[in-house]
Coordinates of C-alpha atoms in Angstrom, one line a residue:
X1 CA 106.9 86.6 105.9
X2 CA 103.2 87.0 105.1
X3 CA 101.6 83.7 104.1
X4 CA 98.2 83.5 102.5
X5 CA 95.4 81.3 101.4
X6 CA 94.0 82.7 98.1
X7 CA 90.2 82.6 97.7
X8 CA 89.4 80.6 94.5
X9 CA 87.6 83.6 93.2
X10 CA 89.7 85.1 90.4
X11 CA 92.3 82.3 90.0
X12 CA 90.6 81.2 86.8
X13 CA 90.8 84.6 85.1
X14 CA 93.4 87.0 83.6
X15 CA 94.3 90.3 85.1
X16 CA 91.8 93.2 84.7
X17 CA 93.7 96.0 82.8
X18 CA 91.2 98.7 84.0
X19 CA 91.8 97.7 87.7
X20 CA 95.5 97.7 87.1
X21 CA 95.4 101.2 85.7
X22 CA 93.2 102.5 88.5
X23 CA 95.7 101.1 91.0
X24 CA 98.6 102.8 89.2
X25 CA 96.7 106.1 89.1
X26 CA 95.8 105.8 92.8
X27 CA 99.4 105.3 93.6
X28 CA 100.5 108.2 91.5
X29 CA 97.6 110.6 92.5
X30 CA 96.0 109.3 95.7
X31 CA 94.1 112.6 96.2
X32 CA 92.1 111.9 93.1
X33 CA 90.3 109.0 94.8
X34 CA 87.6 109.1 97.4
X35 CA 86.3 105.9 99.1
X36 CA 87.8 103.9 96.3
X37 CA 86.2 105.9 93.5
X38 CA 87.8 108.3 91.0
X39 CA 86.9 111.9 91.7
X40 CA 87.2 113.6 88.3
X41 CA 87.2 117.1 89.8
X42 CA 90.0 116.2 92.2
X43 CA 92.0 114.7 89.3
X44 CA 91.6 117.9 87.3
X45 CA 92.8 120.0 90.2
X46 CA 95.8 117.7 90.6
X47 CA 96.8 117.9 87.0
X48 CA 96.4 121.7 86.8
X49 CA 94.6 123.8 84.2
X50 CA 97.2 123.7 81.5
X51 CA 96.9 119.9 81.2
X52 CA 93.2 120.0 80.4
X53 CA 91.4 120.4 77.1
X54 CA 88.7 123.0 77.4
X55 CA 85.5 122.9 75.4
X56 CA 83.5 120.0 74.0
X57 CA 85.3 119.7 70.6
X58 CA 88.7 118.0 70.1
X59 CA 90.6 115.9 67.6
X60 CA 89.9 112.3 68.1
X61 CA 89.3 109.0 66.3
X62 CA 85.8 107.7 67.1
X63 CA 83.5 105.1 65.7
X64 CA 80.3 103.2 66.4
X65 CA 81.2 100.6 69.0
X66 CA 84.4 102.1 70.4
X67 CA 83.1 102.1 74.0
X68 CA 82.1 98.5 73.7
X69 CA 85.6 97.7 72.3
X70 CA 87.0 99.1 75.5
X71 CA 84.6 96.9 77.5
X72 CA 86.0 93.9 75.7
X73 CA 89.5 95.0 76.5
X74 CA 88.6 95.3 80.2
X75 CA 86.8 92.0 80.5
X76 CA 89.2 89.4 82.0
X77 CA 89.7 86.1 80.3
X78 CA 88.8 82.8 82.0
X79 CA 90.8 80.7 79.6
X80 CA 94.2 79.2 79.9
X81 CA 96.8 77.5 77.7
X82 CA 97.0 73.7 77.7
X83 CA 100.3 72.1 76.7
X84 CA 100.3 69.8 73.7
X85 CA 103.4 67.6 74.0
X86 CA 102.4 65.4 71.0
X87 CA 102.3 68.4 68.7
X88 CA 105.5 70.0 69.9
X89 CA 109.2 69.5 69.1
X90 CA 111.7 69.1 71.9
X91 CA 109.0 70.4 74.4
X92 CA 111.1 70.5 77.6
X93 CA 114.0 72.5 76.1
X94 CA 112.2 74.6 73.5
X95 CA 112.3 78.4 73.7
X96 CA 109.7 79.0 70.9
X97 CA 106.0 78.8 71.5
X98 CA 103.0 78.1 69.1
X99 CA 99.5 78.8 70.4
X100 CA 96.3 77.7 68.8
X101 CA 93.4 79.9 69.8
X102 CA 91.5 83.1 69.5
X103 CA 94.2 85.8 69.8
X104 CA 92.5 88.3 72.1
X105 CA 91.9 85.6 74.7
X106 CA 95.5 84.4 74.1
X107 CA 96.9 87.9 74.7
X108 CA 94.9 88.3 77.9
X109 CA 96.1 85.0 79.2
X110 CA 99.7 86.0 78.4
X111 CA 99.6 89.5 79.8
X112 CA 100.7 88.9 83.3
X113 CA 103.6 86.6 82.4
X114 CA 104.9 88.7 79.5
X115 CA 104.1 92.2 80.6
X116 CA 106.9 94.5 79.4
X117 CA 109.1 91.6 78.2
X118 CA 108.5 91.6 74.4
X119 CA 111.1 93.3 72.1
X120 CA 109.3 93.0 68.8
X121 CA 105.6 92.5 67.8
X122 CA 104.7 91.8 64.2
X123 CA 101.2 91.2 63.0
X124 CA 99.5 90.8 59.7
X125 CA 95.8 91.3 60.5
X126 CA 92.8 91.0 58.1
X127 CA 93.0 93.9 55.6
X128 CA 89.3 94.6 55.7
X129 CA 88.9 94.2 51.9
X130 CA 85.2 93.7 52.1
X131 CA 85.5 89.9 51.8
X132 CA 87.4 89.3 55.0
X133 CA 85.8 87.2 57.8
X134 CA 87.1 88.1 61.2
X135 CA 86.0 88.3 64.8
X136 CA 84.8 91.6 66.3
X137 CA 83.4 92.2 69.7
X138 CA 79.6 91.9 70.0
X139 CA 79.2 90.1 73.4
X140 CA 79.9 91.9 76.6
X141 CA 77.8 90.1 79.2
X142 CA 78.3 86.4 79.0
X143 CA 77.3 83.5 81.1
X144 CA 79.8 80.9 81.9
X145 CA 78.1 78.6 79.4
X146 CA 78.2 81.2 76.6
X147 CA 81.8 81.9 77.3
X148 CA 82.8 78.2 77.2
X149 CA 80.9 77.8 74.0
X150 CA 82.6 80.8 72.5
X151 CA 86.2 79.7 73.2
X152 CA 85.2 76.1 72.2
X153 CA 83.0 77.0 69.2
X154 CA 84.5 74.0 67.4
X155 CA 83.5 71.3 65.1
X156 CA 83.9 67.7 66.1
X157 CA 87.5 67.9 64.8
X158 CA 88.3 70.9 66.9
X159 CA 88.1 73.5 64.1
X160 CA 86.4 76.9 64.5
X161 CA 83.3 77.1 62.5
X162 CA 83.0 80.2 60.4
X163 CA 79.3 80.5 60.7
X164 CA 79.6 80.6 64.5
X165 CA 82.8 82.4 65.2
X166 CA 83.6 84.5 62.1
X167 CA 81.6 87.2 60.6
X168 CA 82.0 88.6 57.1
X169 CA 82.6 92.4 57.1
X170 CA 81.1 93.6 53.9
X171 CA 81.7 97.1 52.5
X172 CA 78.0 97.5 52.3
X173 CA 77.8 97.1 56.0
X174 CA 77.0 100.4 57.8
X175 CA 79.7 99.5 60.3
X176 CA 82.4 98.4 57.8
X177 CA 85.3 100.4 59.3
X178 CA 83.8 100.4 62.8
X179 CA 83.8 96.6 63.0
X180 CA 87.4 96.4 62.0
X181 CA 88.6 99.1 64.4
X182 CA 86.6 97.4 67.2
X183 CA 88.4 94.1 66.5
X184 CA 91.9 95.8 66.4
X185 CA 91.7 98.2 69.4
X186 CA 91.8 95.7 72.3
X187 CA 94.4 93.6 70.7
X188 CA 96.7 96.6 70.1
X189 CA 96.2 97.8 73.7
X190 CA 97.4 94.5 75.2
X191 CA 100.2 94.4 72.6
X192 CA 101.4 97.7 73.9
X193 CA 101.4 96.3 77.5
X194 CA 103.6 93.5 76.4
X195 CA 106.3 95.6 74.7
X196 CA 109.5 96.5 76.5
X197 CA 110.5 100.1 76.9
X198 CA 112.9 99.6 74.0
X199 CA 110.3 97.5 72.0
X200 CA 108.9 98.0 68.5
X201 CA 105.7 96.9 66.6
X202 CA 105.3 96.5 62.9
X203 CA 101.8 96.0 61.4
X204 CA 101.1 95.0 57.8
X205 CA 98.2 96.7 56.1
X206 CA 97.0 98.1 52.8
X207 CA 95.0 101.1 51.6
X208 CA 91.7 99.8 52.9
X209 CA 92.5 100.7 56.6
X210 CA 96.0 102.3 56.7
X211 CA 94.5 105.7 57.4
X212 CA 92.4 104.4 60.3
X213 CA 95.1 102.1 61.6
X214 CA 97.6 104.9 61.8
X215 CA 95.1 107.0 63.8
X216 CA 94.3 104.1 66.1
X217 CA 98.0 103.3 66.7
X218 CA 98.6 107.0 67.5
X219 CA 95.9 106.7 70.2
X220 CA 97.2 103.4 71.6
X221 CA 101.0 103.9 71.4
X222 CA 101.2 107.7 71.2
X223 CA 101.9 109.8 68.2
X224 CA 105.5 110.3 69.3
X225 CA 106.1 106.6 68.9
X226 CA 105.3 106.7 65.1
X227 CA 108.5 105.7 63.3
X228 CA 107.4 105.1 59.7
X229 CA 104.7 104.2 57.2
X230 CA 106.8 102.0 54.8
X231 CA 105.5 101.1 51.4
X232 CA 106.6 97.5 50.6
X233 CA 106.6 96.8 46.8
X234 CA 105.5 93.2 46.5
X235 CA 104.2 93.1 42.9
X236 CA 106.1 95.2 40.3
X237 CA 103.6 94.4 37.6
X238 CA 100.7 95.8 39.7
X239 CA 97.4 94.1 40.4
X240 CA 94.2 94.8 38.5
X241 CA 92.3 95.4 41.6
X242 CA 91.5 99.1 41.3
X243 CA 89.9 101.2 38.6
X244 CA 92.6 103.8 38.0
X245 CA 95.8 102.5 39.6
X246 CA 97.5 99.0 39.5
X247 CA 98.4 98.4 43.1
X248 CA 102.0 97.4 43.5
X249 CA 102.6 97.7 47.2
X250 CA 101.3 97.3 50.8
X251 CA 102.4 99.1 53.9
X252 CA 104.2 98.4 57.1
X253 CA 103.4 100.7 60.0
X254 CA 106.2 101.0 62.5
X255 CA 105.8 102.3 66.1
X256 CA 108.8 102.3 68.4
X257 CA 108.9 102.8 72.1
X258 CA 111.2 105.7 73.4
X259 CA 114.2 103.6 74.1
X260 CA 114.2 101.6 70.9
X261 CA 117.4 101.6 68.8
X262 CA 117.4 100.1 65.3
X263 CA 120.1 97.5 64.7
X264 CA 120.0 98.3 60.9
X265 CA 119.8 95.9 58.0
X266 CA 122.6 93.7 56.5
X267 CA 124.5 95.1 53.6
X268 CA 123.6 93.6 50.2
X269 CA 126.2 91.9 48.1
X270 CA 126.3 94.9 45.9
X271 CA 126.9 97.2 48.9
X272 CA 129.7 95.0 50.2
X273 CA 131.3 95.0 46.8
X274 CA 131.7 98.8 47.1
X275 CA 134.3 98.3 49.8
X276 CA 137.2 97.8 47.4
X277 CA 140.1 99.5 49.2
X278 CA 142.3 97.8 51.8
X279 CA 144.5 99.4 54.4
X280 CA 147.9 98.2 55.7
X281 CA 146.2 95.6 58.0
X282 CA 144.1 94.2 55.1
X283 CA 140.9 95.7 56.3
X284 CA 138.4 96.7 53.6
X285 CA 137.1 100.2 53.3
X286 CA 135.7 102.8 50.8
X287 CA 136.3 106.5 50.4
X288 CA 133.3 108.9 51.1
X289 CA 133.1 112.6 50.5
X290 CA 133.7 114.7 53.6
X291 CA 131.4 117.4 52.2
X292 CA 127.8 117.5 53.1
X293 CA 125.4 118.0 50.2
X294 CA 122.0 118.9 51.8
X295 CA 120.2 122.1 51.1
X296 CA 120.7 123.3 54.6
X297 CA 124.4 122.4 54.6
X298 CA 125.7 125.9 53.9
X299 CA 128.4 128.1 55.4
X300 CA 125.8 130.7 56.3
X301 CA 123.7 128.2 58.3
X302 CA 126.6 126.1 59.8
X303 CA 129.7 128.4 59.8
X304 CA 131.6 126.2 62.3
X305 CA 131.7 123.4 59.8
X306 CA 133.3 125.6 57.1
X307 CA 137.2 125.7 57.4
X308 CA 140.1 124.8 55.2
X309 CA 142.0 121.5 54.9
X310 CA 145.3 121.5 53.1
X311 CA 146.5 118.9 50.6
X312 CA 149.8 117.7 49.3
X313 CA 149.1 117.7 45.5
X314 CA 151.7 115.0 44.9
X315 CA 150.4 112.4 47.4
X316 CA 146.9 113.5 48.4
X317 CA 147.9 113.5 52.1
X318 CA 146.1 116.1 54.2
X319 CA 147.0 118.5 57.0
X320 CA 145.3 121.3 58.9
X321 CA 148.0 123.9 58.5
X322 CA 149.3 125.2 55.2
X323 CA 152.9 124.6 54.3
X324 CA 155.2 124.3 51.3
X325 CA 154.3 120.6 51.2
X326 CA 150.6 121.0 51.9
X327 CA 150.1 123.8 49.5
X328 CA 146.5 123.3 48.2
X329 CA 143.8 124.8 50.3
X330 CA 140.5 123.0 50.1
X331 CA 137.2 124.4 51.5
X332 CA 133.8 122.7 51.3
X333 CA 131.9 123.9 48.3
X334 CA 128.5 122.7 47.0
X335 CA 127.8 121.5 43.5
X336 CA 126.9 125.1 42.4
X337 CA 130.3 126.3 43.8
X338 CA 128.6 128.1 46.7
X339 CA 130.2 127.7 50.2
X340 CA 129.1 124.6 52.0
X341 CA 130.3 122.7 55.1
X342 CA 132.1 119.6 56.2
X343 CA 130.5 116.5 57.7
X344 CA 132.7 116.8 60.8
X345 CA 133.7 119.7 63.1
X346 CA 137.2 121.1 63.3
X347 CA 138.4 118.9 66.2
X348 CA 137.3 115.6 64.6
X349 CA 138.8 116.5 61.3
X350 CA 142.1 117.4 63.0
X351 CA 142.1 114.1 64.9
X352 CA 141.5 112.1 61.8
X353 CA 143.5 114.2 59.3
X354 CA 146.1 111.6 58.7
X355 CA 143.5 109.2 57.4
X356 CA 141.9 111.7 55.0
X357 CA 142.7 111.9 51.3
X358 CA 142.6 114.8 48.9
X359 CA 141.9 114.5 45.2
X360 CA 141.3 116.9 42.3
X361 CA 137.9 116.7 40.7
X362 CA 138.3 115.5 37.1
X363 CA 137.8 118.3 34.6
X364 CA 137.5 121.0 37.3
X365 CA 139.8 123.1 39.3
X366 CA 138.1 122.0 42.5
X367 CA 139.5 119.5 45.1
X368 CA 137.6 117.0 47.3
X369 CA 138.4 115.6 50.7
X370 CA 137.4 112.0 51.4
X371 CA 137.4 109.9 54.6
X372 CA 137.5 106.1 55.1
X373 CA 134.5 104.0 55.9
X374 CA 135.4 100.5 57.0
X375 CA 133.3 97.4 56.2
X376 CA 133.8 96.2 59.7
X377 CA 133.9 98.2 62.9
X378 CA 134.7 96.8 66.4
X379 CA 134.5 93.3 64.9
X380 CA 131.0 93.8 63.5
X381 CA 129.9 94.1 59.9
X382 CA 128.6 97.5 58.9
X383 CA 124.8 97.7 58.5
X384 CA 122.6 100.0 56.5
X385 CA 119.8 102.3 57.8
X386 CA 116.4 101.0 56.6
X387 CA 114.9 103.2 53.9
X388 CA 111.4 104.6 53.8
X389 CA 110.5 102.3 50.8
X390 CA 111.2 98.6 50.7
X391 CA 111.5 96.7 47.4
X392 CA 113.2 93.8 45.7
X393 CA 112.4 90.5 44.2
X394 CA 112.8 88.8 47.5
X395 CA 109.9 90.8 48.9
X396 CA 107.5 89.8 46.2
X397 CA 104.3 87.8 46.7
X398 CA 105.7 85.2 44.2
X399 CA 108.8 84.7 46.5
X400 CA 106.5 84.4 49.5
X401 CA 104.4 81.7 47.9
X402 CA 107.4 79.9 46.5
X403 CA 108.9 79.7 50.0
X404 CA 105.7 78.2 51.5
X405 CA 105.3 75.7 48.6
X406 CA 108.8 74.6 49.1
X407 CA 107.8 73.3 52.5
X408 CA 104.1 72.5 51.8
X409 CA 103.6 71.7 48.1
X410 CA 99.8 71.5 48.4
X411 CA 99.5 75.2 49.1
X412 CA 97.5 76.9 46.3
X413 CA 95.2 79.9 47.1
X414 CA 97.2 81.2 50.0
X415 CA 99.1 84.4 50.2
X416 CA 101.7 84.5 52.9
X417 CA 104.2 87.2 53.7
X418 CA 107.7 87.0 52.2
X419 CA 110.3 85.3 54.5
X420 CA 112.9 88.0 53.7
X421 CA 110.5 90.8 54.7
X422 CA 110.2 89.2 58.2
X423 CA 113.9 88.7 58.3
X424 CA 114.5 92.4 57.7
X425 CA 112.1 93.3 60.5
X426 CA 113.7 90.8 62.9
X427 CA 117.3 91.8 62.0
X428 CA 116.8 95.5 62.7
X429 CA 114.8 94.9 65.9
X430 CA 116.1 91.9 67.9
X431 CA 119.4 90.8 69.5
X432 CA 120.4 87.7 71.6
X433 CA 117.7 86.4 73.9
X434 CA 115.1 88.9 72.7
X435 CA 111.4 87.7 72.4
X436 CA 108.9 88.5 69.6
X437 CA 105.2 87.8 69.3
X438 CA 103.1 87.4 66.1
X439 CA 99.4 87.0 67.1
X440 CA 98.0 86.8 63.6
X441 CA 100.6 84.2 62.6
X442 CA 98.7 82.5 59.7
X443 CA 101.1 80.1 58.0
X444 CA 103.9 81.1 60.4
X445 CA 106.2 82.9 58.0
X446 CA 107.5 84.8 61.0
X447 CA 108.5 81.6 62.7
X448 CA 110.4 80.4 59.6
X449 CA 112.1 83.7 59.2
X450 CA 113.4 83.7 62.8
X451 CA 114.4 80.0 62.8
X452 CA 116.5 80.5 59.7
X453 CA 117.9 83.8 60.8
X454 CA 118.9 82.4 64.2
X455 CA 120.8 79.6 62.6
X456 CA 122.5 81.8 60.0
X457 CA 123.7 84.3 62.5
X458 CA 124.1 82.0 65.5
X459 CA 121.8 84.2 67.6
X460 CA 119.2 82.9 70.1
X461 CA 116.0 84.9 69.5
X462 CA 112.7 83.4 70.4
X463 CA 109.1 83.7 69.2
X464 CA 105.5 83.2 70.3
X465 CA 103.1 82.7 67.4
X466 CA 99.3 82.5 67.9
X467 CA 96.8 81.5 65.3
X468 CA 93.1 80.8 65.2
X469 CA 92.1 77.2 64.3
X470 CA 90.3 78.7 61.3
X471 CA 88.9 76.0 59.0
X472 CA 90.3 75.1 55.6
X473 CA 87.9 74.1 52.8
X474 CA 87.9 70.3 52.7
X475 CA 87.7 70.4 48.9
X476 CA 90.7 72.7 48.5
X477 CA 94.2 71.4 47.7
X478 CA 95.2 71.8 51.3
X479 CA 92.0 70.2 52.5
X480 CA 92.4 67.2 50.3
X481 CA 96.0 66.9 51.6
X482 CA 94.6 66.5 55.1
X483 CA 94.9 70.1 56.4
X484 CA 91.8 71.1 58.4
X485 CA 92.8 74.5 59.9
X486 CA 95.2 77.4 59.3
X487 CA 96.6 76.7 62.8
X488 CA 97.5 73.1 61.6
X489 CA 99.1 74.6 58.5
X490 CA 101.2 77.0 60.5
X491 CA 102.4 74.4 63.0
X492 CA 103.3 72.0 60.2
X493 CA 105.3 74.7 58.5
X494 CA 107.4 75.2 61.7
X495 CA 107.9 71.4 62.0
X496 CA 109.1 71.2 58.4
X497 CA 111.4 74.2 58.7
X498 CA 113.0 72.5 61.7
X499 CA 113.2 69.2 59.7
X500 CA 115.0 71.0 56.9
X501 CA 117.4 72.7 59.2
X502 CA 118.3 69.5 60.9
X503 CA 118.5 67.6 57.6
X504 CA 116.4 64.9 59.2
X505 CA 112.9 64.0 60.2
X506 CA 114.0 62.7 63.5
X507 CA 112.4 65.4 65.6
X508 CA 112.7 63.6 68.9
X509 CA 116.4 64.4 69.2
X510 CA 117.4 68.1 69.4
X511 CA 120.1 69.2 66.9
X512 CA 122.9 71.6 67.7
X513 CA 121.7 75.1 67.0
X514 CA 118.2 74.1 66.2
X515 CA 115.5 74.6 68.7
X516 CA 112.1 73.1 68.9
X517 CA 108.8 74.7 70.0
X518 CA 106.1 74.2 72.6
X519 CA 102.6 73.9 71.3
X520 CA 99.6 75.1 73.4
X521 CA 95.9 75.2 72.9
X522 CA 93.6 77.9 74.3
X523 CA 91.3 76.0 76.7
X524 CA 88.9 76.7 79.7
X525 CA 90.6 77.1 83.1
X526 CA 91.5 74.1 85.1
X527 CA 90.0 75.8 88.1
X528 CA 86.4 76.3 89.1
X529 CA 84.7 79.6 88.5
X530 CA 83.0 81.1 91.5
X531 CA 79.4 82.1 90.6
X532 CA 78.0 84.6 93.1
X533 CA 75.2 85.9 91.0
X534 CA 72.9 82.9 91.6
X535 CA 73.3 82.7 95.4
X536 CA 70.1 83.9 97.2
X537 CA 69.9 81.6 100.2
X538 CA 72.2 80.2 102.8
X539 CA 71.6 76.7 101.3
X540 CA 72.8 77.9 97.9
X541 CA 75.9 79.5 99.5
X542 CA 76.7 76.2 101.4
X543 CA 76.3 74.3 98.1
X544 CA 78.7 76.6 96.4
X545 CA 81.2 76.4 99.2
X546 CA 81.1 72.6 99.1
X547 CA 81.8 72.7 95.4
X548 CA 84.9 74.8 96.2
X549 CA 86.3 72.4 98.7
X550 CA 88.7 71.8 95.9
X551 CA 89.5 74.7 93.6
X552 CA 90.6 72.5 90.7
X553 CA 88.1 70.9 88.4
X554 CA 87.6 67.2 88.5
X555 CA 90.0 65.4 86.2
X556 CA 92.3 68.4 85.7
X557 CA 95.7 67.1 84.6
X558 CA 98.7 68.0 86.7
X559 CA 100.7 69.4 83.8
X560 CA 97.8 71.5 82.6
X561 CA 97.3 73.0 86.1
X562 CA 101.1 73.6 86.3
X563 CA 101.2 75.7 83.1
X564 CA 98.1 77.6 84.1
X565 CA 99.7 78.5 87.4
X566 CA 103.0 79.4 85.8
X567 CA 101.1 82.1 83.8
X568 CA 99.0 83.2 86.8
X569 CA 102.1 83.8 88.8
X570 CA 103.9 85.7 86.1
X571 CA 106.1 82.9 84.7
X572 CA 106.9 82.4 81.1
X573 CA 105.7 79.3 79.2
X574 CA 109.3 78.4 78.4
X575 CA 110.4 78.5 82.1
X576 CA 112.3 75.2 82.7
X577 CA 110.4 73.0 85.1
X578 CA 112.2 70.5 87.4
X579 CA 110.1 67.6 88.8
X580 CA 111.4 66.6 92.3
X581 CA 110.7 63.5 94.3
X582 CA 110.2 64.6 97.9
X583 CA 109.7 61.8 100.5
X584 CA 107.7 59.7 98.1
X585 CA 105.7 62.6 96.7
X586 CA 106.2 64.9 93.8
X587 CA 106.6 68.7 93.5
X588 CA 107.6 70.9 90.6
X589 CA 110.4 73.5 90.9
X590 CA 111.4 76.5 88.8
X591 CA 114.2 79.1 89.0
X592 CA 116.7 76.9 90.7
X593 CA 114.2 75.5 93.2
X594 CA 113.3 79.1 94.4
X595 CA 109.6 78.5 93.6
X596 CA 107.9 75.1 94.2
X597 CA 104.4 74.0 93.0
X598 CA 102.6 71.3 95.0
X599 CA 99.9 69.8 92.7
X600 CA 99.8 66.1 93.7
X601 CA 99.0 64.3 96.9
X602 CA 100.8 65.8 99.9
X603 CA 101.8 63.9 103.1
X604 CA 103.2 64.9 106.5
X605 CA 106.5 63.2 105.6
X606 CA 107.0 65.7 102.8
X607 CA 107.0 68.8 105.0
X608 CA 110.6 68.8 106.5
X609 CA 112.4 67.8 103.2
X610 CA 110.3 70.4 101.3
X611 CA 111.2 73.2 103.7
X612 CA 114.8 72.0 103.7
X613 CA 115.0 72.9 100.0
X614 CA 114.8 76.6 101.2
X615 CA 112.6 77.9 98.4
X616 CA 111.4 81.5 98.4
X617 CA 107.8 80.4 97.8
X618 CA 105.7 77.3 97.9
X619 CA 102.4 77.3 95.9
X620 CA 99.9 74.5 96.6
X621 CA 96.3 73.7 95.5
X622 CA 94.0 73.0 98.4
X623 CA 93.0 69.5 97.0
X624 CA 96.5 68.0 97.7
X625 CA 95.8 68.1 101.4
X626 CA 92.9 65.8 101.0
X627 CA 90.6 67.7 103.4
X628 CA 93.2 67.4 106.2
X629 CA 93.4 71.0 107.6
X630 CA 96.0 70.1 110.2
X631 CA 98.4 69.0 107.5
X632 CA 97.9 72.3 105.6
X633 CA 98.3 74.3 108.8
X634 CA 101.5 72.4 109.8
X635 CA 103.1 73.2 106.4
X636 CA 102.0 76.8 106.7
X637 CA 103.6 77.1 110.2
X638 CA 106.8 75.4 109.1
X639 CA 107.1 77.8 106.1
X640 CA 106.5 80.8 108.4
X641 CA 109.3 79.7 110.7
X642 CA 111.7 79.2 107.7
X643 CA 110.8 82.6 106.1
X644 CA 109.1 80.9 103.1
X645 CA 106.1 82.4 101.5
X646 CA 103.3 79.8 101.4
X647 CA 100.3 80.3 99.1
X648 CA 97.4 77.9 99.0
X649 CA 94.8 78.1 96.2

C-alpha cells in the first residue's frame, strides 16, 4: 500500500481538463510525446495519412474569442461548495441538490465527483435576444484577489451586481454572436464530460442562436450525437416580435450519447381510449393494419415481405395455408392497389397467425389483415415515440406562468418553462436512480417537474440545479415581496413544491415519498492557495512554507472542509456521511466506513481504534496533528502495516 502526503499545491482547485486529456492521449499514443511535450509530427505519423485533413481550408465554426473561450475552459477553479443547512430541506437524507453560484465555476467544481455519472442535462440559457445580460469570458490571467472578487462580486446582501458581473450583449455589438458562443462553449464541454455513455442533453433556444448552437453542439458532442431539433409550440396566437412572421414556437436541441435509449412518452388519455378491445383475459388492445404504407414499402423493393395470408370469410380467422375453410387469399396492397408488403416477415406472421384478424374493406373487394397491439406489455404501460414537433396547451407560456404563480403569486414579468415540457424530457430520458443537472435553472421549473413526476410514478430520480444569485429589481412585484435574487426565487419554489406535496409546511420531518434537497453556495476554497510567483528569496520561501504549516484556512468550518474534500476525492454531494466517535475524537465516514476523514483534533489514543475500523483509506488534514510529526508518522506506519491508504493534506 502506497501512502502519501499531498503537497497543498492544487488541493484548492478543480481538475485541469487539458492536463487530463494530455494524460489520456499519452496513455493511448505514447510515441506522440517527447520529454513530456506533444510532438505533432509524431502524432500525425501515428494516426496515418488517411486520418488527416490536407490543406488550409476546412469546414469549421469559428468566432472572435474562441481561443480565449478554450483558455477559460482549461483554467481550473479555486472555488468550492459550502453547505447551507438552514436553507435546505431534510439535508442529511436529501438526494436533490440546489447550488447558488456562477455556473461555469460550479461545473468545474463538480467535474471530478460527477464525471460520467449524469443521465440527463437540460439547460435554458440566455437566448441572446439583444437585451440579455450574461457572463462571457474576458479575464484569463487573474490574481488571487481578482478571482476572489469575481466569485464574490456581491452586494452586502450577497446578490450579484449586474454592473460588475453581467454584461449586456447588444445586437449592435461587433461581437454579438461571438460573446454568446464564448459563454456557451466551456459550459457545454464540461457538460459533455458529466454525461454518461447513455446520457442525453436538451437545450432550449430560439431563432436568435439556434443555427450557431447546433454547430457548436456538433463540435462539442459530435455530429453523430445529434438527435433532433424540436419546435415547441408555446404560443398558438403568435407573438408580435417580428416584422413578417408571428413567432409561435421555440426549439429544443437534443444530442444523445451512443448508448442512449429513449424511454418514450406516456400515452395521452385520447390515445389510451383507442384501446377499446379486450381479449379473453380482459387485457385491452387495439387492431392495427399489418400492411406497411410507406413509399418504399413495395413488393419490388422488399419482396420477402410480400406473401399471402388466408382468411376464413365467416369468422375473420387467419391461416398461412389455403383450405376450404380459409378460402380468401389476402396479399398486401397499397392504397393505389399496387403490390406492397407486410410489416412482419413470413416466420413472425406464421408464429402469430392465430392472433391475426381478416376483414373486408367496406365498399371494396379488398381485404385487410390486422394484428393486436396491447395497452400493457410485460406489466408496463405502452409509451409513444416522441414526435419531431411538440405542441399542446400544457406546453404554452400561459401554462408555465400559471404553474409558477400557483406557488409564488407575486411573480409578474417572469417567463419560466412549462412544467409539462420538462416532465416530457425527464420521462423519456430517466429511470430509477438516474441523475439530471440543470445549470441555468432560473425559477427551478425542472426541479418542480422532477419532484412531481417522481411522486406520481413512485420513481427515485434526482437533480442538481445551479443558478446565479442574479439580482431582482427591488421595486418589482417580486422585489416588494422580499425576493432579492433569482436563486432565492428558485430555491423558494422547490420548498413550496415540497410543502404542497407533503400537504404541510412542516419541512423538518421527511414525508414518505417526498425528498428534500441540499442547498450549497459557491465559495472560495477552505484551503490556502500556494503562491509561487512572488517568491524570489529564501526568506520569502520560508515565510510561504510557514504559512502552509496548516493547509486549511484559519476559521474554516469542519463541515465546509468535509464537503470540499468529498468533491476533491470524487464523492457526490449526496454521499451519506456518518460521524464517528473514536477514543474521544471525531472522524467522518462514508461508504460503510471504507473511507474516513480526519478533520478535527487527533490524538495518539485514536490510532488503534481508527485502524481497527479497517477502512480502505484515511484522509487527514495536516492541522489535526497539531505540529506533532511523530503522531502523524505513527498513524502512517500503522496504516501501512494494516494495508490502509493514508493521505495527509
